[in-house]
Short mmCIF file of N, CA and C in Angstrom, two decimals:
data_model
loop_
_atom_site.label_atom_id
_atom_site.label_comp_id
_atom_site.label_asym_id
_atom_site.label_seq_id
_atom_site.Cartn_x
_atom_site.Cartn_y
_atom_site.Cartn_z
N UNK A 283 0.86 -1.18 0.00
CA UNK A 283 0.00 0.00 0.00
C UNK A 283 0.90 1.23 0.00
N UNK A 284 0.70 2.47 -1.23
CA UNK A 284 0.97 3.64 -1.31
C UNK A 284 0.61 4.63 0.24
N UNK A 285 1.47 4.85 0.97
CA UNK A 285 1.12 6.00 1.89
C UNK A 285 1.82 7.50 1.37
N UNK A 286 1.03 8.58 1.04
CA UNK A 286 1.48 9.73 0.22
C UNK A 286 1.77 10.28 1.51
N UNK A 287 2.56 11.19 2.10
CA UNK A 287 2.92 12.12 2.99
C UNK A 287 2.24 13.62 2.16
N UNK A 288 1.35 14.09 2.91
CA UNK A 288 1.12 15.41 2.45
C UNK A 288 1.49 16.42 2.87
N UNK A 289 2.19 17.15 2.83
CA UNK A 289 2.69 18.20 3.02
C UNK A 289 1.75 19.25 3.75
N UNK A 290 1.74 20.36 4.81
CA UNK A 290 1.15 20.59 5.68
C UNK A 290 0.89 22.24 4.58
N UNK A 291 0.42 22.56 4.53
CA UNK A 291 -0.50 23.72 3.93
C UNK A 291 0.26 25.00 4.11
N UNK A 292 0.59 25.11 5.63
CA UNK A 292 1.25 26.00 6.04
C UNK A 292 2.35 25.79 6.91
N UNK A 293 3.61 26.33 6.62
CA UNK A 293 4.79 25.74 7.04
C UNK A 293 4.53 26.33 9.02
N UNK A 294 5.49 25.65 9.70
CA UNK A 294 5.45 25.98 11.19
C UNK A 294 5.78 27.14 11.97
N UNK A 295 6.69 27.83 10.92
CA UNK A 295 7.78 29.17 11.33
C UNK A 295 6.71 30.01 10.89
N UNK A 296 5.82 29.66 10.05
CA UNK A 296 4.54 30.77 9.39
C UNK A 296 3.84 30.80 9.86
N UNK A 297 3.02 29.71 10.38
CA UNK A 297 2.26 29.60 11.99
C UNK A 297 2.78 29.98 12.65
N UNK A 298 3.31 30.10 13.41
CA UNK A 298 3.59 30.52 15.06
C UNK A 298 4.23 32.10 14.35
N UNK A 299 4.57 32.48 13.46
CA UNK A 299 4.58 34.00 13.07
C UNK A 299 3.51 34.50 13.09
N UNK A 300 2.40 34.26 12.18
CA UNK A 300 0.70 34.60 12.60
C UNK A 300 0.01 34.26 13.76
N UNK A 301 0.45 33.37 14.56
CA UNK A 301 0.18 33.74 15.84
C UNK A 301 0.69 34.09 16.98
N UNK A 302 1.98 34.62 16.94
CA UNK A 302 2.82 35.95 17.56
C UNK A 302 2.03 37.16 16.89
N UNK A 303 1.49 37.83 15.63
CA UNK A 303 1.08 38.44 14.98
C UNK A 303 -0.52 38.76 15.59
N UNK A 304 -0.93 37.80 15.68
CA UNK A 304 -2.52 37.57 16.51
C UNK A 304 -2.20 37.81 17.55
N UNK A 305 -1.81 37.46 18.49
CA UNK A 305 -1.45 37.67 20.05
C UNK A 305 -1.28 39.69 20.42
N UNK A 306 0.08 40.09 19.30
CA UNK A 306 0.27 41.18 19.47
C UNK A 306 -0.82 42.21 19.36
N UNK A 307 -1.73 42.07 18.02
CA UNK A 307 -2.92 42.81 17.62
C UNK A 307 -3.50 42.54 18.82
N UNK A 308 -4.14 41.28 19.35
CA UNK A 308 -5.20 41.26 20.51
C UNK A 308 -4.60 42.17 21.61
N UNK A 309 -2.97 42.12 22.14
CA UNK A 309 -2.58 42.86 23.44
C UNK A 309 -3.00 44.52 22.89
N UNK A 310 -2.52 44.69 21.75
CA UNK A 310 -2.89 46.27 21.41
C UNK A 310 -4.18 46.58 21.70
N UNK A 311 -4.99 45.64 21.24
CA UNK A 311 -6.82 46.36 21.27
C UNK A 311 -7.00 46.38 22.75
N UNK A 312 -6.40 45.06 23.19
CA UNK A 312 -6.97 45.19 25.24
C UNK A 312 -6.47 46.17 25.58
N UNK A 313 -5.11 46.85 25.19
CA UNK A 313 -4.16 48.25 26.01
C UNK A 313 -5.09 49.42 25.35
N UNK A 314 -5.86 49.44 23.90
CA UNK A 314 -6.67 50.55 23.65
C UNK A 314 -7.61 50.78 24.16
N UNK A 315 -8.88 49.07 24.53
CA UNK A 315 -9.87 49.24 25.31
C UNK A 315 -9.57 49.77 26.69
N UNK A 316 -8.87 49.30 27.23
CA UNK A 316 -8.58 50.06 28.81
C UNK A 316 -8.42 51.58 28.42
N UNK A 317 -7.78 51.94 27.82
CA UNK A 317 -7.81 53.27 27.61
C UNK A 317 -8.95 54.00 27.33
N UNK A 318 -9.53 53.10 26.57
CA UNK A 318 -11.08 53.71 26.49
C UNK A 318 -12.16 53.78 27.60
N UNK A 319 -12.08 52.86 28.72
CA UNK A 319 -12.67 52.90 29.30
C UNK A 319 -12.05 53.56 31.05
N UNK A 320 -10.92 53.50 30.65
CA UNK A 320 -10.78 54.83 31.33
C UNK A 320 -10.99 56.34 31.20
N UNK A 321 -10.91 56.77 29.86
CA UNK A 321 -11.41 57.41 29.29
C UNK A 321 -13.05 58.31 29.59
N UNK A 322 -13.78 57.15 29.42
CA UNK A 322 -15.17 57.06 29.85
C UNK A 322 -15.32 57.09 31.15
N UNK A 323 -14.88 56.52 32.10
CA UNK A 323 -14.88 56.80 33.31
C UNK A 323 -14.66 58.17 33.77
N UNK A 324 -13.49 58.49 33.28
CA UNK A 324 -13.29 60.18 33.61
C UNK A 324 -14.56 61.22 32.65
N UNK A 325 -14.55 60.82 32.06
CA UNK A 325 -15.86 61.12 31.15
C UNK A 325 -17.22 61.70 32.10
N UNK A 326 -17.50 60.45 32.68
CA UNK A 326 -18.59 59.62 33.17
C UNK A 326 -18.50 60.64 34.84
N UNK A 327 -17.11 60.70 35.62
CA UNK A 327 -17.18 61.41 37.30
C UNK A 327 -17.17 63.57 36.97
N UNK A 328 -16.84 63.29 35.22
CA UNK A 328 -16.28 64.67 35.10
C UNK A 328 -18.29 65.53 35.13
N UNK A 329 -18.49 64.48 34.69
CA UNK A 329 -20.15 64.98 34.47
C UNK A 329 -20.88 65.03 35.89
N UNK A 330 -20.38 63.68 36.32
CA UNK A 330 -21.72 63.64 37.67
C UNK A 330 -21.05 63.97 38.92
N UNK A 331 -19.74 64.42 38.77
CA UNK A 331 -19.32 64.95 40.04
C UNK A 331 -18.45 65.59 40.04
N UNK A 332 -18.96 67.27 40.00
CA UNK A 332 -17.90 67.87 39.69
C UNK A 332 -16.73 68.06 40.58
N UNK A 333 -15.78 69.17 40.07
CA UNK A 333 -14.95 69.16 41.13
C UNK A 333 -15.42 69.74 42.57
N UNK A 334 -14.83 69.24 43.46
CA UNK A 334 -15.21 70.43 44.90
C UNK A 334 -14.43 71.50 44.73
N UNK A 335 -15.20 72.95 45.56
CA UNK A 335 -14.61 74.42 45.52
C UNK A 335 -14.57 74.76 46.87
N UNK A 336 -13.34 74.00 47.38
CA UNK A 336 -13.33 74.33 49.00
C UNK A 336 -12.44 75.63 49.19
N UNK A 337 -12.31 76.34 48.61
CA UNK A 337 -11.61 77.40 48.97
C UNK A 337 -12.26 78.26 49.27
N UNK A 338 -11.86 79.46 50.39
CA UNK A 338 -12.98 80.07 51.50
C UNK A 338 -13.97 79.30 51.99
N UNK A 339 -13.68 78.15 52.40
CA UNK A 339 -14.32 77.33 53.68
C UNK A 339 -13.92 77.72 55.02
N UNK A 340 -14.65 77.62 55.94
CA UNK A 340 -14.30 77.72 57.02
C UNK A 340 -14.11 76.34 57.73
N UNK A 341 -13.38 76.01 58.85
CA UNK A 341 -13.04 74.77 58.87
C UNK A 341 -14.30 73.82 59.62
N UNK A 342 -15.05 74.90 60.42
CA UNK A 342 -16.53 74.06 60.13
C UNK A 342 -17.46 73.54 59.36
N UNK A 343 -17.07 74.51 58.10
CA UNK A 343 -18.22 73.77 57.30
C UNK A 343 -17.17 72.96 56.19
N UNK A 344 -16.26 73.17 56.19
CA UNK A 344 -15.29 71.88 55.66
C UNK A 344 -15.66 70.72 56.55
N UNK A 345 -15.82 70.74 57.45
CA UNK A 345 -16.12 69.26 58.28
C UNK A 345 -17.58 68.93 58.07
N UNK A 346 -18.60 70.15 58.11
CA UNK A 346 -19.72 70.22 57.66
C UNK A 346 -20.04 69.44 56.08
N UNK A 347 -18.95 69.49 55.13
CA UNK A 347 -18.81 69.00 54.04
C UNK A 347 -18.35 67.43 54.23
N UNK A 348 -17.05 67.20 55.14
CA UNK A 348 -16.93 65.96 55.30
C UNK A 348 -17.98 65.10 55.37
N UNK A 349 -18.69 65.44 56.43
CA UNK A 349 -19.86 64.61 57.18
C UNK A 349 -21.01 64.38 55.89
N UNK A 350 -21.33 65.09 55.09
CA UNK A 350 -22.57 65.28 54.25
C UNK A 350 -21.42 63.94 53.13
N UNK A 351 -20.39 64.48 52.79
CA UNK A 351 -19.75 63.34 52.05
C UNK A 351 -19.77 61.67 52.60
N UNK A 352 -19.37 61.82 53.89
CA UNK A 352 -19.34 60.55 54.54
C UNK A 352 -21.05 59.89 54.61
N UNK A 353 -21.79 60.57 54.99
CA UNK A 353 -23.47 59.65 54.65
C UNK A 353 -23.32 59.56 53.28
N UNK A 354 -22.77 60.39 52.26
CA UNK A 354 -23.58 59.44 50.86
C UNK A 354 -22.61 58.41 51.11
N UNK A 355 -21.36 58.46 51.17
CA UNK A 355 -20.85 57.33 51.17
C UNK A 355 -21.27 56.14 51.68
N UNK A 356 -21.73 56.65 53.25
CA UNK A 356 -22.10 55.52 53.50
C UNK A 356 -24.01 54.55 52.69
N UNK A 357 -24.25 55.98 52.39
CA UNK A 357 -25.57 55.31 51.73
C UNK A 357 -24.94 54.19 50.31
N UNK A 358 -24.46 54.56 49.88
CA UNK A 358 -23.67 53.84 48.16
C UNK A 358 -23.30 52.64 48.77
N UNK A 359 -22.89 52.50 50.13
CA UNK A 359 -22.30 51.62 50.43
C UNK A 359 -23.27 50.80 50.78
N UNK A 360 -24.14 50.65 51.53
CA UNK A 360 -25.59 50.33 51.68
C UNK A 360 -26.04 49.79 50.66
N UNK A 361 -25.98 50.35 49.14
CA UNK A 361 -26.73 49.93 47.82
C UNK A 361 -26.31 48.90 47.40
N UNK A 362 -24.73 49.18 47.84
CA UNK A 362 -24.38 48.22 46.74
C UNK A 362 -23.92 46.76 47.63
N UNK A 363 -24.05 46.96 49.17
CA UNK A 363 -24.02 45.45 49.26
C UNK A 363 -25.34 45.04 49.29
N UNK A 364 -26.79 46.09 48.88
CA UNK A 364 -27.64 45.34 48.64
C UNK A 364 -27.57 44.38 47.40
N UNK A 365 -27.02 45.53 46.51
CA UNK A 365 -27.02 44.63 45.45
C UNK A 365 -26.27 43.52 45.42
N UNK A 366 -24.61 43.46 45.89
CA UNK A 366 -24.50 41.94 46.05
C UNK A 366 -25.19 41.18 46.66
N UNK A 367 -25.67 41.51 47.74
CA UNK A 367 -27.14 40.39 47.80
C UNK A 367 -27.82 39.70 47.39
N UNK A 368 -28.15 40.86 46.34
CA UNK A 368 -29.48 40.22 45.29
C UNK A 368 -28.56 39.41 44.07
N UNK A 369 -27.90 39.83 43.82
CA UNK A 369 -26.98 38.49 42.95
C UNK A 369 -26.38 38.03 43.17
N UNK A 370 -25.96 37.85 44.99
CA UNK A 370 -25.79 36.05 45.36
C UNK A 370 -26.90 35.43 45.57
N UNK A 371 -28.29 35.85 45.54
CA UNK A 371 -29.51 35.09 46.17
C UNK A 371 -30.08 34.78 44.64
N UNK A 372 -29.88 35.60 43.90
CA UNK A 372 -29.85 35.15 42.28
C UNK A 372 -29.22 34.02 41.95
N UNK A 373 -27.92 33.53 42.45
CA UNK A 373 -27.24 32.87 41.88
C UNK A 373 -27.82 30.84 42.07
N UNK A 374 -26.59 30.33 42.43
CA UNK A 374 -27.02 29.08 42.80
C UNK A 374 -27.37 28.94 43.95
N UNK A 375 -26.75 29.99 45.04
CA UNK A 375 -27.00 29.71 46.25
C UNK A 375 -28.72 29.85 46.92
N UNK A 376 -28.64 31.02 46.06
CA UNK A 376 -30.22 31.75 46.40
C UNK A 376 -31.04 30.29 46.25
N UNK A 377 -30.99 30.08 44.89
CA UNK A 377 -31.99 29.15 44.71
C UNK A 377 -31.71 27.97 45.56
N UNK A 378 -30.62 27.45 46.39
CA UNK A 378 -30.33 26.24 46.98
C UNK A 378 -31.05 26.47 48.24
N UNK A 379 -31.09 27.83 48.74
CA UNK A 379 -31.95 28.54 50.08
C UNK A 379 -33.21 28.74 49.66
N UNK A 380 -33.86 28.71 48.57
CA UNK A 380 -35.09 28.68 48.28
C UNK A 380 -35.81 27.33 48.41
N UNK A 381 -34.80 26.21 48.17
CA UNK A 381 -35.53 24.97 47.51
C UNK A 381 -35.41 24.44 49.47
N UNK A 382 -34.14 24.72 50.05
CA UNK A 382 -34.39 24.43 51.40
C UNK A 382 -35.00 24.99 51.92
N UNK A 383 -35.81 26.40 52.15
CA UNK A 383 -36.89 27.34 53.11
C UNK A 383 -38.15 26.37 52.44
N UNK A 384 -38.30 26.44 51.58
CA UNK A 384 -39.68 25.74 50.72
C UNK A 384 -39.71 24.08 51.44
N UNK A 385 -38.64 23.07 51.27
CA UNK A 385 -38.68 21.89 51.85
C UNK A 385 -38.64 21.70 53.42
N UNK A 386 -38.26 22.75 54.12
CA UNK A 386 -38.26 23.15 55.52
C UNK A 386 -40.26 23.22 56.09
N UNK A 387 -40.56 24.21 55.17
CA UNK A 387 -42.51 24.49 55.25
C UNK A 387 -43.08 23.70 55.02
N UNK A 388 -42.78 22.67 54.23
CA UNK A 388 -43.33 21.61 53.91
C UNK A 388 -43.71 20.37 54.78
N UNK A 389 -42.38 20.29 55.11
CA UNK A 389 -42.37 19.20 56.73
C UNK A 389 -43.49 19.72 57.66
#
């Protein structure tokens, strides 16, 4: 029996050149996207929060300012471990605490 050896389409040094070639293009676009979305971010705090104008404050109402800063903070902070909440109780777990509260009432 004839076994033909076929020759591979594309040599190996030409592969792994096009994909050193691929690799590099993909690191460029991820180093552009970050840039972009840093970008947007500054974008994004330049709009909804401007700068502060603490000059001619008095040092009471600079603290007066602290304090009003520190509740939103602490409110944001509040939100958002609600929200991790709601999408760990979303997740598998939620539903594993659902199917046990439900088989718990049942008994």
């Amino acid at each position: 029996i004839l076994t033909i050896q076929r020759k591979p389409k594309i040599s190996a040094s030409r592969k792994l050149m096009l994909k050193s070639l691929m690799v590099a293009k993909a690191k460029e676009e991820l180093e552009q996207e970050i840039l972009d979305k840093e970008g947007e971010k500054q974008k994004y705090l330049a709009e909804r929060a401007p700068p502060l104008n603490m000059s001619g404050l008095s040092l009471g109402q600079l603290q007066d300012l602290c304090r009003e800063l520190h509740a939103k903070i602490d409110v944001v902070d509040e939100e958002r471990y609600d929200i991790e909440n709601v999408e760990a109780m979303s997740g598998m777990e939620g539903r594993k605490k659902m199917f046990d509260a439900a088989k718990g009432s049942a008994q």
